[in-house]
Short mmCIF file of C-alpha atoms in Angstrom, two decimals:
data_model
loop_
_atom_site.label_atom_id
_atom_site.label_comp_id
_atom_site.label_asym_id
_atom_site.label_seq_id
_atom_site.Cartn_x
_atom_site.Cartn_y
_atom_site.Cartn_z
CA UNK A 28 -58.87 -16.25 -24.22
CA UNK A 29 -56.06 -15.10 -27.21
CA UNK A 30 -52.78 -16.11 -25.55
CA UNK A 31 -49.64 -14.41 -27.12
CA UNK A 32 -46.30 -15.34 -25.91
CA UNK A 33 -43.17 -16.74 -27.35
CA UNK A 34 -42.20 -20.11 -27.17
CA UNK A 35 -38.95 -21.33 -28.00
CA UNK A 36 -38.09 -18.05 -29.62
CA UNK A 37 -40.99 -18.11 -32.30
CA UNK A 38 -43.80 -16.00 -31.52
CA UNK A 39 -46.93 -18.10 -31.12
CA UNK A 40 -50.78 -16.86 -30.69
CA UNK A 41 -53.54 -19.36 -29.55
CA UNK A 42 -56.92 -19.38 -28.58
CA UNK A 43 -56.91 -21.36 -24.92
CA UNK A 44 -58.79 -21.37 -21.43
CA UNK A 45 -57.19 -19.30 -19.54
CA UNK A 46 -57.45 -21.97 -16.43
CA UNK A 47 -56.07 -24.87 -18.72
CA UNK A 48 -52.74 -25.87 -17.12
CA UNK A 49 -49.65 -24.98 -19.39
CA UNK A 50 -48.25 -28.55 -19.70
CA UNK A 51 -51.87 -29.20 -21.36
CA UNK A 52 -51.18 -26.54 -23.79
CA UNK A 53 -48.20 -26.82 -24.45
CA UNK A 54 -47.73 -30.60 -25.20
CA UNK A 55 -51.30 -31.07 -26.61
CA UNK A 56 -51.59 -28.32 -28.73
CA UNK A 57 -47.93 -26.72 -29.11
CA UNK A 58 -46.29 -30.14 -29.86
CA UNK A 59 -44.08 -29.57 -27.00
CA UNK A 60 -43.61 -33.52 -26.52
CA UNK A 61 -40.19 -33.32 -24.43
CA UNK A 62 -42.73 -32.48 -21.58
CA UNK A 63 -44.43 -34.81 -19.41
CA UNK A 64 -47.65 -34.82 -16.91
CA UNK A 65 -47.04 -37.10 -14.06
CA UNK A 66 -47.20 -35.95 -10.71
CA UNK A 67 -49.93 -33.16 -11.21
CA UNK A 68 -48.90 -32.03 -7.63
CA UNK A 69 -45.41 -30.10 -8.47
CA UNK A 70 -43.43 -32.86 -7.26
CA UNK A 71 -41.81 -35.12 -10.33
CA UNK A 72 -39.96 -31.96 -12.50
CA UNK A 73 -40.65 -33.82 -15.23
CA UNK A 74 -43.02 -30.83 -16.59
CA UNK A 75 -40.04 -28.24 -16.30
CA UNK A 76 -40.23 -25.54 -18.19
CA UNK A 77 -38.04 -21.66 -18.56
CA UNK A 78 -40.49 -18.98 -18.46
CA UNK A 79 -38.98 -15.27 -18.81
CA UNK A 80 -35.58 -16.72 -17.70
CA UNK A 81 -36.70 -18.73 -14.45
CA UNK A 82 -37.84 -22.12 -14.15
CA UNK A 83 -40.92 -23.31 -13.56
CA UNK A 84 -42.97 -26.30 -13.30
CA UNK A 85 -45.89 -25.81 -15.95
CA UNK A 86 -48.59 -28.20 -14.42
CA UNK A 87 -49.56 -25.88 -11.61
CA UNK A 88 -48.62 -22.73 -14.29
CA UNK A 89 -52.36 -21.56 -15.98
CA UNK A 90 -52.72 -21.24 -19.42
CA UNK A 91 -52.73 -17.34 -18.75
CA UNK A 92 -49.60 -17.03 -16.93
CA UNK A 93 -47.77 -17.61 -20.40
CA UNK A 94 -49.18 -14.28 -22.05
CA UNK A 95 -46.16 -11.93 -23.02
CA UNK A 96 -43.41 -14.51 -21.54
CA UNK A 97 -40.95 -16.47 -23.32
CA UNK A 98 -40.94 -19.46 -22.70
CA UNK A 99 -38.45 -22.52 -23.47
CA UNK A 100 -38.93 -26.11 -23.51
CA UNK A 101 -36.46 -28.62 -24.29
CA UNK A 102 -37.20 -28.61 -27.76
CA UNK A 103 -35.98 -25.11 -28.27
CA UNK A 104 -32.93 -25.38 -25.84
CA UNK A 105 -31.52 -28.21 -28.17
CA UNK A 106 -31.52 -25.93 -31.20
CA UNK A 107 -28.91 -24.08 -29.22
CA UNK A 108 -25.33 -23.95 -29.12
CA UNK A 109 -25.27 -24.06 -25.40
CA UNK A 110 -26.97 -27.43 -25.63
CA UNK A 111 -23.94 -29.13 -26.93
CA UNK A 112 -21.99 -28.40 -23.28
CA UNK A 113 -24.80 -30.07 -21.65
CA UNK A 114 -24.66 -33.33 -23.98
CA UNK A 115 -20.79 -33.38 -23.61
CA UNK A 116 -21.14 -32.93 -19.93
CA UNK A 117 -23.48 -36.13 -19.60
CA UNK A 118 -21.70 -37.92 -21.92
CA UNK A 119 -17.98 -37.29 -19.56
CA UNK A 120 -20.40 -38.49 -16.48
CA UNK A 121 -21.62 -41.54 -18.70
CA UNK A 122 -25.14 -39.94 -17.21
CA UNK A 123 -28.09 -41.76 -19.48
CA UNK A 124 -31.31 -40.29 -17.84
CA UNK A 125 -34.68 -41.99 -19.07
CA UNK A 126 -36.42 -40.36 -21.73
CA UNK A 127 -38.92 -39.36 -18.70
CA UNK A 128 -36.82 -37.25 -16.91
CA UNK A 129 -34.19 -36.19 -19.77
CA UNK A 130 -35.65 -33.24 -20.95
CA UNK A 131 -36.09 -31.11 -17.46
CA UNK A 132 -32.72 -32.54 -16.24
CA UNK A 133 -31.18 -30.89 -19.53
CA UNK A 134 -33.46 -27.84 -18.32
CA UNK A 135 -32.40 -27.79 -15.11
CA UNK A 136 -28.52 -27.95 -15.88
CA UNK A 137 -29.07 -24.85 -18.41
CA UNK A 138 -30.70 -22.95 -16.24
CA UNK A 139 -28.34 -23.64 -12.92
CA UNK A 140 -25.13 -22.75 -15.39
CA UNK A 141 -26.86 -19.72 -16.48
CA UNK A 142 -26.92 -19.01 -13.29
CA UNK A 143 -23.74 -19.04 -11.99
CA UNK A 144 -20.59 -21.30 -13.52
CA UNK A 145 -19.15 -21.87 -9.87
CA UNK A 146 -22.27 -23.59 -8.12
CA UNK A 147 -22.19 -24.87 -4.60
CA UNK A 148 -22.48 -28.71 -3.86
CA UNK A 149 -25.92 -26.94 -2.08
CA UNK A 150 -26.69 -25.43 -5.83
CA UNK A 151 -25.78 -28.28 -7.50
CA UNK A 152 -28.39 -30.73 -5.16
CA UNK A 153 -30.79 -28.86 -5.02
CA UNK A 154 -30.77 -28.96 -8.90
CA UNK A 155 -30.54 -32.44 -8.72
CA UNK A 156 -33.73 -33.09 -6.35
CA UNK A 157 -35.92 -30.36 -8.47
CA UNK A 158 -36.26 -33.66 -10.95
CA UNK A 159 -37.52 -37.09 -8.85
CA UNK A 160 -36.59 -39.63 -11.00
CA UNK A 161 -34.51 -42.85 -9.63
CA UNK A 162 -32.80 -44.11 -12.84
CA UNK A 163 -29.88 -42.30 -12.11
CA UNK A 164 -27.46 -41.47 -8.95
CA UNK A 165 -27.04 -38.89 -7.45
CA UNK A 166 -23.20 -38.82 -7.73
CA UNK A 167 -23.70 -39.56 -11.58
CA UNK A 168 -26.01 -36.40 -12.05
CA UNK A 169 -23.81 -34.29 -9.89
CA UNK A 170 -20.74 -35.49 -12.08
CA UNK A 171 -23.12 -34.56 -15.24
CA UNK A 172 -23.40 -31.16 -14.52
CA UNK A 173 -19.97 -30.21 -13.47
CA UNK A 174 -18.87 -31.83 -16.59
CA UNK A 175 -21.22 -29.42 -18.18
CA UNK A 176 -19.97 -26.54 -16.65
CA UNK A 177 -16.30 -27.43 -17.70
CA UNK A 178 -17.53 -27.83 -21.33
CA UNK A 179 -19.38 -24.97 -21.51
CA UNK A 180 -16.40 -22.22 -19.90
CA UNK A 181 -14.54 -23.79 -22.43
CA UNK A 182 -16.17 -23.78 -25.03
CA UNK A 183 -16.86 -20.16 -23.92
CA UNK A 184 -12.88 -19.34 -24.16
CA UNK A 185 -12.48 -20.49 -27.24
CA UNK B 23 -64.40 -43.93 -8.67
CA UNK B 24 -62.59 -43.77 -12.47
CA UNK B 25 -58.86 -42.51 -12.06
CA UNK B 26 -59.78 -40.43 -15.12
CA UNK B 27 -63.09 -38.49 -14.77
CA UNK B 28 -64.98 -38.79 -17.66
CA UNK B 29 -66.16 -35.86 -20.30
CA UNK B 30 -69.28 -35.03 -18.86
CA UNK B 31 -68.50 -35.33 -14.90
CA UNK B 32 -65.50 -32.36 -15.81
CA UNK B 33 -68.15 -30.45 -18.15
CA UNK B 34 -71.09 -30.70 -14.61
CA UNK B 35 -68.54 -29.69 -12.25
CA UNK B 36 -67.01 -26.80 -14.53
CA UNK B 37 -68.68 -23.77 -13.60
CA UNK B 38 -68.52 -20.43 -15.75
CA UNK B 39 -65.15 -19.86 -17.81
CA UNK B 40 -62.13 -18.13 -15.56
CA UNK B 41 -61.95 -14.64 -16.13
CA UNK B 42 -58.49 -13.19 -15.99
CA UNK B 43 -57.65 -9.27 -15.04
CA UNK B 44 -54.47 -7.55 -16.17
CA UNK B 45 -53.71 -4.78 -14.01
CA UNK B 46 -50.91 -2.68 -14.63
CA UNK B 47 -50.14 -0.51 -11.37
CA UNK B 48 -51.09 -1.39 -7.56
CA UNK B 49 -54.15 0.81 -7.73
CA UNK B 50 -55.30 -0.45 -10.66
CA UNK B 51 -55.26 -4.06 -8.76
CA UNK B 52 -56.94 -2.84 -6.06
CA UNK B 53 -59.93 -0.98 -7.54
CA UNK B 54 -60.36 -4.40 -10.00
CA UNK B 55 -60.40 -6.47 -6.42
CA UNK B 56 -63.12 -4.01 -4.99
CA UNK B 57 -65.52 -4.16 -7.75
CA UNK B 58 -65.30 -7.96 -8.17
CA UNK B 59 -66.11 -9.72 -5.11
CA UNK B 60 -65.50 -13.45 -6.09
CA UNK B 61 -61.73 -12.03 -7.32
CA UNK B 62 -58.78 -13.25 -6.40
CA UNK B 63 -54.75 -12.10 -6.62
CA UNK B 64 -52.30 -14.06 -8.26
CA UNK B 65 -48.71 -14.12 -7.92
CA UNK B 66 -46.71 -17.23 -8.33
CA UNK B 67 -50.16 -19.50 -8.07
CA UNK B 68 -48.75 -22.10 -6.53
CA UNK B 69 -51.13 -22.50 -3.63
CA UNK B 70 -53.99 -22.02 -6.17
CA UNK B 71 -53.49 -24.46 -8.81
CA UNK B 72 -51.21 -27.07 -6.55
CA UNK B 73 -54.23 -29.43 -6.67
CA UNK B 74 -54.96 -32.62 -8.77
CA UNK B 75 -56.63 -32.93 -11.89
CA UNK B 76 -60.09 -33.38 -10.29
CA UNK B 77 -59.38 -30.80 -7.98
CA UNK B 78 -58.46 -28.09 -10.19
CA UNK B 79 -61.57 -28.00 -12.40
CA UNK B 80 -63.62 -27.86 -8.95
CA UNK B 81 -61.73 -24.91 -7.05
CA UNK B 82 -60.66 -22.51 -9.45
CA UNK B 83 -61.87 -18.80 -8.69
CA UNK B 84 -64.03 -17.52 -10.93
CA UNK B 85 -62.14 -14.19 -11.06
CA UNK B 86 -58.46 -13.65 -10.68
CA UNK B 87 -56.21 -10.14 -11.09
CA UNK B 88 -52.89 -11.31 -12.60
CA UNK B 89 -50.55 -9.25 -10.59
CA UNK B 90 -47.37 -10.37 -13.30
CA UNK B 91 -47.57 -6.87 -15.28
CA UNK B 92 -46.96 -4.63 -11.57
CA UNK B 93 -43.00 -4.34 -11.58
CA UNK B 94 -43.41 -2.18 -8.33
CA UNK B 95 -44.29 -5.44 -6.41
CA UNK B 96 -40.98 -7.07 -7.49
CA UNK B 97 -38.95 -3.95 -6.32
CA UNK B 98 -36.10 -4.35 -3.44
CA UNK B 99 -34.24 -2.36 -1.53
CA UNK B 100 -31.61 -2.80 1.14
CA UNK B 101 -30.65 -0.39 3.91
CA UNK B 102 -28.19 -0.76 7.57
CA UNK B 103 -31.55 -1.41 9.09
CA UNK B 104 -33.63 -3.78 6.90
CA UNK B 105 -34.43 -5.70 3.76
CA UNK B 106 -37.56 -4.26 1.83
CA UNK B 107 -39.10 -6.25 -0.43
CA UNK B 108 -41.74 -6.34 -3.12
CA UNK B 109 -44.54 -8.91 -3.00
CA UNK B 110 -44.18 -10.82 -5.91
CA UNK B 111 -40.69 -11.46 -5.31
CA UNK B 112 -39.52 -15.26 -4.82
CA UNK B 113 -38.98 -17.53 -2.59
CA UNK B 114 -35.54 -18.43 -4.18
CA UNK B 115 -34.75 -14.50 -5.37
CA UNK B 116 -35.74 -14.21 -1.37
CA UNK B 117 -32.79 -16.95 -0.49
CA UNK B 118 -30.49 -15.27 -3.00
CA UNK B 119 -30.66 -11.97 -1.11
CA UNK B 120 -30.40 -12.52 2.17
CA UNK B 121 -27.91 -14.97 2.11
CA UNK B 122 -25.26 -12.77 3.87
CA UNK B 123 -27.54 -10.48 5.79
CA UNK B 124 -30.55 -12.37 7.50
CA UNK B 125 -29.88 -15.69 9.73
CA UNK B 126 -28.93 -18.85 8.33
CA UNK B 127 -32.04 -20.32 9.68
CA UNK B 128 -33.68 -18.30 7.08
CA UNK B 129 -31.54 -19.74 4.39
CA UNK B 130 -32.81 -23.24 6.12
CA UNK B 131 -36.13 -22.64 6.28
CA UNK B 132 -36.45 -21.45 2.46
CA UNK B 133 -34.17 -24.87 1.52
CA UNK B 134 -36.86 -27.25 3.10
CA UNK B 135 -39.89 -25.88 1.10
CA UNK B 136 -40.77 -27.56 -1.78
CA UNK B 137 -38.86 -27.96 -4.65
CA UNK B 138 -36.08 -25.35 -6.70
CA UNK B 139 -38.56 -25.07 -9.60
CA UNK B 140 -41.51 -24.32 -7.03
CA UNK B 141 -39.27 -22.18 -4.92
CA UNK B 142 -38.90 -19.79 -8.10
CA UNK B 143 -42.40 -19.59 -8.92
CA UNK B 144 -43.87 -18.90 -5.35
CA UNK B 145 -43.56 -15.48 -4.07
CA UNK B 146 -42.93 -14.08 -0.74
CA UNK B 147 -46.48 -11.69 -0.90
CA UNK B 148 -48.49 -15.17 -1.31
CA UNK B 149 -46.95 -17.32 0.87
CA UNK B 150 -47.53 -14.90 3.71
CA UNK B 151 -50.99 -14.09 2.40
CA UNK B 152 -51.99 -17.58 2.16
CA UNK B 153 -55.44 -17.43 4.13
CA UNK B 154 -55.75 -21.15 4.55
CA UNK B 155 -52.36 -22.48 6.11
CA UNK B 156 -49.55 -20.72 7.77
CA UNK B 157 -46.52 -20.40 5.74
CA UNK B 158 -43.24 -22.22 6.75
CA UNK B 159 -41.63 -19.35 6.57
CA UNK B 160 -44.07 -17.64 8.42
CA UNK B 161 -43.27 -18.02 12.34
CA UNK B 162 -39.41 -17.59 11.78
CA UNK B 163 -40.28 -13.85 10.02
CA UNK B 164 -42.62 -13.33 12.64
CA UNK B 165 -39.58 -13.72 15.59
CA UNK B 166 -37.70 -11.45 13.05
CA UNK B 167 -40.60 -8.48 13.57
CA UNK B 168 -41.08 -8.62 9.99
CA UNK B 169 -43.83 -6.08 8.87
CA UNK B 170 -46.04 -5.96 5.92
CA UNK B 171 -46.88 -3.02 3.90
CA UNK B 172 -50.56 -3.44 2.46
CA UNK B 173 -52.58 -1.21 0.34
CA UNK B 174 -56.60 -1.09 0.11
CA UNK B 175 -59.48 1.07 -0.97
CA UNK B 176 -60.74 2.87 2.07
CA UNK B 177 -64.24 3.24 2.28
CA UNK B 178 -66.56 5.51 4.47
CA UNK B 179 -70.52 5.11 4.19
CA UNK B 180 -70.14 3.96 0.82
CA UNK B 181 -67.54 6.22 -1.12
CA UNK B 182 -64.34 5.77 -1.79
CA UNK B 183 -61.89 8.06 0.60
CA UNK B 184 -58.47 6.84 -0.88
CA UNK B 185 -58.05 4.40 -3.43
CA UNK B 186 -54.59 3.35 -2.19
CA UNK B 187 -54.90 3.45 1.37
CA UNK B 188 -51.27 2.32 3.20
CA UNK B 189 -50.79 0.48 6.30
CA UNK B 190 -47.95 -0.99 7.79
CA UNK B 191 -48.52 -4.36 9.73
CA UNK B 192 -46.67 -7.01 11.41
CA UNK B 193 -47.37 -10.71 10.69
CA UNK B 194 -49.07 -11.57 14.11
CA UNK B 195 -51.35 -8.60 13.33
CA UNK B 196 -52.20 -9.25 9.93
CA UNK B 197 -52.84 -13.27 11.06
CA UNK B 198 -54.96 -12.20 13.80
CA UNK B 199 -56.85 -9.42 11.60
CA UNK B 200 -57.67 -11.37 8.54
CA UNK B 201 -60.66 -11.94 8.44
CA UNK B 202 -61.28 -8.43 9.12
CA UNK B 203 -59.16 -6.62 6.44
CA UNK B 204 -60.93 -5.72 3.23
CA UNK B 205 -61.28 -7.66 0.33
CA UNK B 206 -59.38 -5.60 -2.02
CA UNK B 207 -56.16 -5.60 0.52
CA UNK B 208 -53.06 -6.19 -1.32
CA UNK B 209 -49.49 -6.54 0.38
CA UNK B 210 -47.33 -4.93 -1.25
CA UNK B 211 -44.07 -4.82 0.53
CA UNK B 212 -42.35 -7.05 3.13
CA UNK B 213 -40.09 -5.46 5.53
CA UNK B 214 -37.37 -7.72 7.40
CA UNK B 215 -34.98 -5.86 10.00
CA UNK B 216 -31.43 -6.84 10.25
CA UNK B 217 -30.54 -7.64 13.05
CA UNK B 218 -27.70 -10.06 14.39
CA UNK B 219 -28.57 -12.85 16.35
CA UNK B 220 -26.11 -14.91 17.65
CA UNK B 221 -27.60 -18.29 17.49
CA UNK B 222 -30.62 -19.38 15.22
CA UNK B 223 -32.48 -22.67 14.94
CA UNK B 224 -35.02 -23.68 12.28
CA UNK B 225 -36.51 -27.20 12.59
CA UNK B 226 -39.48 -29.02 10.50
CA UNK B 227 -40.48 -32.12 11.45
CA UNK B 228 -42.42 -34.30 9.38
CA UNK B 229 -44.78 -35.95 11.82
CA UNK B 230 -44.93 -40.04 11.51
CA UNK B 231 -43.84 -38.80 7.81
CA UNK B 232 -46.80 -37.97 7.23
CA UNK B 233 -46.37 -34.82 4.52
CA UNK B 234 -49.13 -32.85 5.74
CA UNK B 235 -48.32 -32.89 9.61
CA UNK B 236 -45.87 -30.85 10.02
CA UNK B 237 -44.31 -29.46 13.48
CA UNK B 238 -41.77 -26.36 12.79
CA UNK B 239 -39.72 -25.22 15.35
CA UNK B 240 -38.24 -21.65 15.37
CA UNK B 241 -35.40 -20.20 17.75
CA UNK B 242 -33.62 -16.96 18.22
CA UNK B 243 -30.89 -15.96 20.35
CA UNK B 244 -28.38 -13.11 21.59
CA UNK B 245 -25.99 -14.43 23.54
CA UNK B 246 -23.27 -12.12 25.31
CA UNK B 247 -20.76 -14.00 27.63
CA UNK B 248 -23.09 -16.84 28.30
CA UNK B 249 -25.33 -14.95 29.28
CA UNK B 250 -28.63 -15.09 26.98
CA UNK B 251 -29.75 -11.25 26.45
CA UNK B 252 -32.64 -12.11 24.12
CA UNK B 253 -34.69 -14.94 23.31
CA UNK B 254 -37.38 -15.57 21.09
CA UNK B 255 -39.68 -19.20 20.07
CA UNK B 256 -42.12 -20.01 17.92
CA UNK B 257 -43.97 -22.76 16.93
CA UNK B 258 -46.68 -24.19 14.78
CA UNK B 259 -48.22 -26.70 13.15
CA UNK B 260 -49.03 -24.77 10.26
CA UNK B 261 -52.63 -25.17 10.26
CA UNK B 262 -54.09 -23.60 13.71
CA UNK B 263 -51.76 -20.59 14.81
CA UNK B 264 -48.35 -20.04 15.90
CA UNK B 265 -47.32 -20.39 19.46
CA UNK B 266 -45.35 -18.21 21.61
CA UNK B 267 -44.92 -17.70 25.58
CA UNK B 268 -43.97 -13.99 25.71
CA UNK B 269 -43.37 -14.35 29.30
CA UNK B 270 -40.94 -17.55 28.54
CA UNK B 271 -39.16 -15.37 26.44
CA UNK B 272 -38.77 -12.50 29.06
CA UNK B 273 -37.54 -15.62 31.88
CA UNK B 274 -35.28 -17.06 29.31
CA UNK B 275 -33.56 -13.78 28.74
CA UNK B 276 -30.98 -13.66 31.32
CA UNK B 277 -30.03 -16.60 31.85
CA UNK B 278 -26.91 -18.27 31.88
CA UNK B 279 -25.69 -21.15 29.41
CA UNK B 280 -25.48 -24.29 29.72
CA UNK B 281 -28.97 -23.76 32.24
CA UNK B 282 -29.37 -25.21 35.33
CA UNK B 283 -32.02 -28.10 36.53
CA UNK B 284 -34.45 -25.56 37.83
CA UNK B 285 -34.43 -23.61 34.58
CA UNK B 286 -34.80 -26.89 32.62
CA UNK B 287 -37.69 -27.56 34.65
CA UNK B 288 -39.04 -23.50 33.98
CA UNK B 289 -38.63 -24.57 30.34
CA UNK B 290 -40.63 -27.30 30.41
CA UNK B 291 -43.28 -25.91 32.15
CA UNK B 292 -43.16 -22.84 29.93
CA UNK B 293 -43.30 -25.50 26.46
CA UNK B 294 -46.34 -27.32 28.59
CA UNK B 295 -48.19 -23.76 28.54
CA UNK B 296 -47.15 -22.88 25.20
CA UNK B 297 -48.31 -26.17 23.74
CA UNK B 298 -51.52 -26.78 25.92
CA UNK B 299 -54.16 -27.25 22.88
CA UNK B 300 -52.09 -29.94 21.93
CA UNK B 301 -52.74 -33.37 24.20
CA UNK B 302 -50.30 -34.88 26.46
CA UNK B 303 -49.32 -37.68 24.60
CA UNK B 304 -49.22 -36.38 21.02
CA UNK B 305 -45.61 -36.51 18.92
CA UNK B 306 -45.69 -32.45 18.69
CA UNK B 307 -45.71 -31.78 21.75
CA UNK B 308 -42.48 -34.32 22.61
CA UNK B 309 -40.93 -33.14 19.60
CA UNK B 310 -40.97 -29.37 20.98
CA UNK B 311 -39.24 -30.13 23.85
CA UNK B 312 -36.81 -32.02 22.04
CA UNK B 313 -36.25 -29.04 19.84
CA UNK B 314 -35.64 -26.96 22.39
CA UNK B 315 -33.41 -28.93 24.39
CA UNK B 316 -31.52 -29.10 21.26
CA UNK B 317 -31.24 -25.77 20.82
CA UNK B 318 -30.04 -25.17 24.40
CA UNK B 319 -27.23 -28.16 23.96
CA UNK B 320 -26.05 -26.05 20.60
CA UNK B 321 -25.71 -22.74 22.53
CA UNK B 322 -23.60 -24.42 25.02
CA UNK B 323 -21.49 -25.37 22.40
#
């Protein structure tokens, strides 16, 4: 099956089975290597991707589901300027997540900012818990992203 | 067995390659469903490719009608009387909405399924749909009289009457009736009434913590001056059906809060015949009762 989408913001055409899981594709043959395939049961996050402005976890997401989306991985969120808020943010917390987990937390705190600037403590948990990884606390990721969220209205108002 | 299956055991088990179907309005979904038998819709997917490695080469459907191009089914409307809402919209778009206008139970019920990333990519079409398990949010819309709005080709002796037949259903009816409804049936809309309740409880229990035995505990209730004026319970345990004592729901309402010993003793009885598949000495049916009773000490409250 000819699978047209856009990843990253480049727009990308590949030959795939449709029933291949997206992490698959995406790592393997997209060089998408910020993502990882743990869990395979939709637990970990650590296969998080954006697709058409949601997040998603791309092991249980077919190979066809990506036709006509957009999709971002953590390789194309740090080529943007929002990505700087989210490094300044963990670097405030002193937040050092493993190089397992990194890449959807990053994902994760984008895409709860995007959603709204003034999350709950509810918000803000449950964007914690979407990633299960232990090498950080919880306090320290919740500190991360408010930090995040105070760098990027800033750098917003400038 | 290997923890990784090797080349030729995924190449045996593989059957013919997935075909995919891109339909662009409802009708267009349906007609696709009635001329491929072995079809399947798909939504978020999350029910369909939630299995392991091994698993998903085994169980994929050979045919499956991508329903991600039909904007109609992510359509949603709100009016004094109820939330309508398109099939293919999700869980946590679901949450978003109805945070000020359905119970908080709701709101509690949505927050205990899954994870945030899986909550976005499940809909609210599938998870009702879902043939093989009952959904968690499933008895809780059910004690809402939530309806669902389904469309199907309508046959007679062969031919094709209406291509987009509508029918409006509620959730016990289209649980009770699936196995009956045609193939190509499609829901299309959810419809949740608003409507005030006073007091709302939403438990789920992990039994023994084991993940997949689950107890989940619904409760609604009016309440004017201490006096209970409706009353509704559900349970299940997500994989035979959902329980409910009508006529313990008709005693209930009327009664006066906190309840006496004899009513306490009318409950029990009533959770006894609501809960009689399940044996005597099993965790569910204890935990029920201690649900309940919960739910009666909050009220007094």
């Amino acid at each position: 099956m000819i699978i047209s989408f856009h990843l990253n913001g480049k727009f990308i055409t590949i030959s795939s089975d449709p029933d291949k899981q997206s992490v698959e594709l995406l790592k393997d043959e997209l060089d998408c290597h910020s993502l990882n395939h743990r869990c395979q049961t939709a637990t970990c996050g650590a296969c998080m991707i954006m697709i058409n402005n949601k997040i998603a976890l791309s092991c249980i997401l077919p190979a066809f589901a990506l036709k006509t989306s957009k999709v971002w991985t953590m390789e194309g969120l740090a080529k943007q300027e929002g990505y700087a808020d989210i490094l300044d943010g963990y670097a405030k917390a002193e937040a050092c997540p493993c190089p397992v987990c990194a890449p959807s937390r990053a994902l994760i705190t984008e895409y709860l900012i995007s959603q709204t600037m003034e999350p709950s403590q509810k918000d803000i948990r449950q964007a914690i818990f979407a990633v299960t990884c232990g090498c950080m606390s919880t306090k320290k990721m919740e500190n991360a992203i408010r930090h995040a969220i105070v760098a990027r209205r800033r750098r917003l108002d400038e | 067995m290997p923890l990784w299956p090797a080349e030729g055991d995924l190449m045996s088990d593989h059957k013919a390659p997935m075909r995919v179907l891109f339909p662009q309005t409802v009708s267009e979904a349906i007609n696709m469903a009635s001329n491929e038998p072995d079809s399947i819709y798909l939504a978020g997917g999350t029910h369909v490719f939630d299995m392991d490695l091994m698993d998903n080469y085994a169980h994929f459907p050979p045919v499956v009608i991508s329903l991600a191009n039909i904007d109609e089914l992510t359509q949603m409307n709100r009016s004094d009387k109820a939330f309508v809402i398109g099939s293919r919209v999700t869980i946590d778009k679901l949450a978003q909405i109805t945070k000020l206008h359905l119970p908080t139970s709701l709101q509690n019920a949505i927050s205990m399924m899954g994870n945030w990333p899986l909550r976005c990519q499940a809909t609210i079409g599938g998870h009702l749909a879902n043939k093989n398990r009952i959904g968690d949010l499933t008895p809780l819309l059910q004690l809402l009289d939530t309806k669902i709005e389904m469309r199907y080709q309508k046959k007679k002796r062969g031919k094709i009457i209406s291509s987009r037949f509508t029918r409006k259903i509620s959730l016990t009816g289209l649980r009770e009736q699936k196995d009956m409804l045609p193939r190509s049936m499609l829901v299309t809309r959810i419809r949740i009434p608003v409507k005030p309740w006073d007091i709302n409880q939403y438990s789920k229990i992990h039994i023994n913590e084991d993940p997949n035995r689950i107890l989940i505990c619904c409760i609604l209730a009016r309440v004017d001056q201490s006096t209970i004026t409706d009353f509704r319970m559900a349970m299940t345990d997500t994989h035979t059906d959902i329980k409910r004592n009508s006529e313990l729901e008709s005693t209930i309402a009327g009664w006066k809060i906190p309840v006496s010993k004899k009513e306490q003793t009318i409950l029990e009885e009533g959770i006894a015949e609501m809960t009689k598949e399940w044996s005597d000495d099993s965790p569910e049916k204890k935990i029920a009762l201690k649900q309940v009773n919960r739910f009666f000490a909050k009220a007094f409250i």
